[in-house]
XYZ file of C-alpha atoms in Angstrom:
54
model
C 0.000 0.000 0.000
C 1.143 3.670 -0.258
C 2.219 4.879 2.751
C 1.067 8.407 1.667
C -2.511 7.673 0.499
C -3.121 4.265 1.518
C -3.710 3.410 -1.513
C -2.942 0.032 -3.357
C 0.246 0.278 -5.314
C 1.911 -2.005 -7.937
C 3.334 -4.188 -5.760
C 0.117 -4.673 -4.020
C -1.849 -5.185 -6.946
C 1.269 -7.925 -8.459
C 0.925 -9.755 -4.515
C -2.812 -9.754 -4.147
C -4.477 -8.928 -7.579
C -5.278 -12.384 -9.262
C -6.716 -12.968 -6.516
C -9.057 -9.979 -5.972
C -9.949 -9.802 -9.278
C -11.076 -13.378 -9.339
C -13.418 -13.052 -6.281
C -14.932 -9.786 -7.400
C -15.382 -11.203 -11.053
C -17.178 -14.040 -9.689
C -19.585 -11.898 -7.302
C -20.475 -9.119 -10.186
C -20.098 -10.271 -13.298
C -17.349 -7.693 -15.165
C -14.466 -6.215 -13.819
C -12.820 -2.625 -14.774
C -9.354 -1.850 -13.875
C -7.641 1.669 -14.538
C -3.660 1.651 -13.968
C -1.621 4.723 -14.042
C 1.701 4.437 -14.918
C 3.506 7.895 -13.716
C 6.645 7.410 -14.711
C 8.175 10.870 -14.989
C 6.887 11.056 -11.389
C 10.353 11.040 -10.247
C 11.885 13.683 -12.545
C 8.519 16.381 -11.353
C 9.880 15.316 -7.945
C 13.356 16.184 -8.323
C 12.399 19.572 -10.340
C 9.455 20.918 -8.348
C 10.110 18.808 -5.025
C 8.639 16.173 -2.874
C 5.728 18.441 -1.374
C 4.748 19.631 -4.514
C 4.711 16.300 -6.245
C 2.674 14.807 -3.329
């Protein structure tokens, strides 16, 4: 989880998503997932800094 928004983050979603997905496929039917990918997060960090980026 993200320690800043509690939020579940990549490696959450690689440990526990089959598995989530599975159970919540079986109980409604369909299943949408959105995934960001923020990749230049990092560089907006670095330029702008940590406060700003969060």
């Amino acid at each position: 989880m993200d320690l800043l928004t509690g939020m579940p983050n990549v490696s959450y979603f690689s440990k526990f998503g089959d598995d989530f997905l599975r159970k919540l496929l079986k109980q409604a039917g369909q299943v949408d997932v959105i995934y960001f990918d923020i990749s230049s997060l990092h560089s907006y960090n670095d330029h702008f800094g940590f406060l700003q980026g969060n």
